[in-house]
Short mmCIF file of C-alpha atoms and ligand atoms in Angstrom, two decimals:
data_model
loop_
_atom_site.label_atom_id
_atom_site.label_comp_id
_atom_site.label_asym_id
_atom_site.label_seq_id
_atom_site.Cartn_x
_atom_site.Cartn_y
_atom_site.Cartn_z
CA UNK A 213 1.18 -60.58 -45.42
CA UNK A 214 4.25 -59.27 -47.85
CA UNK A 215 6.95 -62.56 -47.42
CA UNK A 216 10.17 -62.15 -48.31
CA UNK A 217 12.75 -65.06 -49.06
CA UNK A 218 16.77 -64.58 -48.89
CA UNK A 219 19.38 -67.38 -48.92
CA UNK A 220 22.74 -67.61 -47.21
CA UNK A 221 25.90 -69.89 -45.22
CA UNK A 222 25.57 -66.87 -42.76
CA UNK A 223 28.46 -68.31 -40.80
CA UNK A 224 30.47 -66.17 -38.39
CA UNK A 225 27.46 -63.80 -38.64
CA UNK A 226 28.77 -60.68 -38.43
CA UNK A 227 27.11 -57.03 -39.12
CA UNK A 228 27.20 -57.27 -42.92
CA UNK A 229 24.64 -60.13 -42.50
CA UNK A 230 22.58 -58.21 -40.12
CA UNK A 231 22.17 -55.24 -42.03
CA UNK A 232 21.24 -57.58 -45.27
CA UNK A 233 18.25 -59.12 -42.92
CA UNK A 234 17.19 -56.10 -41.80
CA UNK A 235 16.47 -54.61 -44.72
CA UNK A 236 15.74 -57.69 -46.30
CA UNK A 237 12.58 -57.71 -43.52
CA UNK A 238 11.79 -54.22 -44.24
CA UNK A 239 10.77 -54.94 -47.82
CA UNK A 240 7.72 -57.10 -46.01
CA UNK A 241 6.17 -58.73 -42.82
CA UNK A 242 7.58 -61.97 -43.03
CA UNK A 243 11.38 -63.05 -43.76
CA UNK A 244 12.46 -66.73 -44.53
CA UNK A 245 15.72 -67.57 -44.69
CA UNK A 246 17.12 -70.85 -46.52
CA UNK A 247 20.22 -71.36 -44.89
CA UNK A 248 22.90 -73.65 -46.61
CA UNK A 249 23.51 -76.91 -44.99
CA UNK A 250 27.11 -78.07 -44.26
CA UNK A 251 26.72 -80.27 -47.30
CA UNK A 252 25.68 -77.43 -50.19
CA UNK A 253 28.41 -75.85 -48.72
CA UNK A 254 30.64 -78.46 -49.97
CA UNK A 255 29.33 -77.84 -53.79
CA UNK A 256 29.55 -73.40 -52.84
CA UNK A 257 33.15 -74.37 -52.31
CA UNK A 258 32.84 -72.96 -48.70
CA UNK A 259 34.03 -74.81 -45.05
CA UNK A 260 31.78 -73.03 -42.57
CA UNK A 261 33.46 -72.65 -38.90
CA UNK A 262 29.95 -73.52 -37.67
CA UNK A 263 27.65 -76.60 -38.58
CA UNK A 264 24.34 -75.53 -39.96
CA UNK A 265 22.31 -76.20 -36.65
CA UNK A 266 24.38 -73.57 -34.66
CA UNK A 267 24.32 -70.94 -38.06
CA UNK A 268 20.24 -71.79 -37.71
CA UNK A 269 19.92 -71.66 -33.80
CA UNK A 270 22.06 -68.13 -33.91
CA UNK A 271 19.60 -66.93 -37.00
CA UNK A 272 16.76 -67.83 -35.67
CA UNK A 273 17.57 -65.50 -32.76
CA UNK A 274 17.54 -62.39 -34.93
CA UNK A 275 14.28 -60.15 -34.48
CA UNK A 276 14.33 -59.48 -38.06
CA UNK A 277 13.74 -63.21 -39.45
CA UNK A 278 10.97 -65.27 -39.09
CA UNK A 279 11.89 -68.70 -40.51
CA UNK A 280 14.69 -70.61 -41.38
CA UNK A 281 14.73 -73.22 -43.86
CA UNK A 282 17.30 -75.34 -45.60
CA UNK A 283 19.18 -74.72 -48.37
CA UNK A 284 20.43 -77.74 -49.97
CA UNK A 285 20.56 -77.08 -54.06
CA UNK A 286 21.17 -74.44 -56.15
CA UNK A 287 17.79 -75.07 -58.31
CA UNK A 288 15.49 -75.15 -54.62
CA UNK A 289 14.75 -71.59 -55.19
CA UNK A 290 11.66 -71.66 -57.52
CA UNK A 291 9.74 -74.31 -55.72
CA UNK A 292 10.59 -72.46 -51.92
CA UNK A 293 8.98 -69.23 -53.96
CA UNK A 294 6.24 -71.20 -54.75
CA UNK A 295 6.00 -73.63 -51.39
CA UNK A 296 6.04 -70.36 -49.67
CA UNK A 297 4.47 -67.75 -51.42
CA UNK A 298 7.24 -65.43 -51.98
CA UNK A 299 6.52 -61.94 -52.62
CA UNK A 300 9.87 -60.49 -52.78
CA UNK A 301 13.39 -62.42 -52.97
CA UNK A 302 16.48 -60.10 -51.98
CA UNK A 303 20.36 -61.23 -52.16
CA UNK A 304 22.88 -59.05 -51.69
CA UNK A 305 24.45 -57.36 -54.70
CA UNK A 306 27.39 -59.87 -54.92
CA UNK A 307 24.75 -61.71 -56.63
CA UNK A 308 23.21 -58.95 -59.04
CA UNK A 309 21.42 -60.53 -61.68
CA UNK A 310 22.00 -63.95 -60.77
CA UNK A 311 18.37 -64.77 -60.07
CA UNK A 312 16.56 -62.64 -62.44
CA UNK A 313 14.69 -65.73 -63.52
CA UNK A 314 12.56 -65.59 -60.75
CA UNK A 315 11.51 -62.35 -61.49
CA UNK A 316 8.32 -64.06 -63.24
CA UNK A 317 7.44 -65.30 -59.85
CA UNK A 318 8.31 -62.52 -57.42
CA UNK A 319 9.97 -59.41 -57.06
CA UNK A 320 13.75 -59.31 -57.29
CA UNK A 321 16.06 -57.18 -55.54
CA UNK A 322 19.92 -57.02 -54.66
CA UNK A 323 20.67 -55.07 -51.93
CA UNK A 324 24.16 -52.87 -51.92
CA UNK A 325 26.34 -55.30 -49.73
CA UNK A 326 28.28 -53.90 -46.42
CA UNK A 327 31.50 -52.61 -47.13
CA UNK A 328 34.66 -54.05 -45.51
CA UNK A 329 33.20 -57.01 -43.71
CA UNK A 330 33.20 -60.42 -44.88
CA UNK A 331 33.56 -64.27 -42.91
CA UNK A 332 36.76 -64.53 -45.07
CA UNK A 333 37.94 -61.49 -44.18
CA UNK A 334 37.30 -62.42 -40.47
CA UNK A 335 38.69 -65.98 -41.11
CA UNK A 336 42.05 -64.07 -42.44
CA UNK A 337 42.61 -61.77 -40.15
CA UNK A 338 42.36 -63.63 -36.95
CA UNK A 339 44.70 -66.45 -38.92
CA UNK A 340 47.39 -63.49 -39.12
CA UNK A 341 46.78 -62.31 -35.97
CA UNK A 342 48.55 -65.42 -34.19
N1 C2G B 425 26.30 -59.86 -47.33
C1 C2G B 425 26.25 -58.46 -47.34
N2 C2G B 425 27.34 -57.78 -46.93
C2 C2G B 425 28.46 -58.41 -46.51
C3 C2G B 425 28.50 -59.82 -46.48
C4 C2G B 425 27.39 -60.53 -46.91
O1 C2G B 425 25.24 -57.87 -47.72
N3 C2G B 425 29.53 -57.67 -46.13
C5 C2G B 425 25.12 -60.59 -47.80
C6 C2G B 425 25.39 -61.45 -49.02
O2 C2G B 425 25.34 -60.65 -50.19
C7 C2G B 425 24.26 -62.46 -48.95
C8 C2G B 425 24.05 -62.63 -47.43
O3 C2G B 425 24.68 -61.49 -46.80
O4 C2G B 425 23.08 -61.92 -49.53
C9 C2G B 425 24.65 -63.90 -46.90
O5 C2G B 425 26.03 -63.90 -47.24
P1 C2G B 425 26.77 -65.32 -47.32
O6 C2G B 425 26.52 -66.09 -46.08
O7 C2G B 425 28.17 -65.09 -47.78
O8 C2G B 425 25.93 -66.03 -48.48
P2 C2G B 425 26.46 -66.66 -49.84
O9 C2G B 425 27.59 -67.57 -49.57
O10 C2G B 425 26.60 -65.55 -50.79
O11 C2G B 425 25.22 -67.63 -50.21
O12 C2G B 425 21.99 -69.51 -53.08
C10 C2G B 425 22.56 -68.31 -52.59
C11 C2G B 425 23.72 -68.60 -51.69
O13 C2G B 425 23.36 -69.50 -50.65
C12 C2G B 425 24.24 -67.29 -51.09
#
């Protein structure tokens, strides 16, 4: 069984996030997903509009992922490669290159991301809208 390991706040989910999961689960069998908790958040520099169980309860609905585990450091990624056995890690490509260190460990790959969607985006324009 190919597993596959991506990382994310994933809050307002919107289609940019889907079609990152999709293919994300299309490069194997089995996609985990370390989701950031409301506290790494804090150190990302990001306020999600939704607390981490609701972000996990709404991912764990999508068909294309399998598990959801927490993200709560930037160095967790290594070990959950490990703890898991990893075969291929994909981020979007907002984050080329950042993680090429774990490219000793498992396949690497940064998807292109989805083009003018984005939670701040979202975030901005409903704020303008009122
Ligand atoms: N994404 C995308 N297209 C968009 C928006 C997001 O492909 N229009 C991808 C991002 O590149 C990322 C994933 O969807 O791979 C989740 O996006 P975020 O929730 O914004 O995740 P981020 O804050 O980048 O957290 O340790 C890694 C971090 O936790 C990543």
């Amino acid at each position: 069984m190919k597993k596959v390991l991506t990382y994310g706040t994933f809050d307002l989910l919107h289609y940019g996030h889907i079609n990152l999961l999709r293919r994300a689960k299309q490069l194997g069998d089995y996609l985990v997903v370390g989701l950031s908790t409301d506290e790494f958040n804090q150190l990302k520099n990001k306020k999600s509009f939704f607390p981490y169980d609701k972000r996990k309860m709404m991912l764990e609905a999508i068909k294309y992922v399998d598990e959801v585990i927490p993200e709560t450091s930037w160095d967790q990624k290594l070990s959950d490669v490990k703890k898991h056995n990893i075969d291929v890690f994909v981020m979007g490509d907002d984050w080329e290159g950042k993680f090429d260190y774990l490219k000793e460990y498992c396949e690497v790959i940064y998807l292109p991301r989805t083009k003018d969607i984005s939670t701040t985006d979202i975030k901005n324009d409903l704020s303008n809208k009122n």
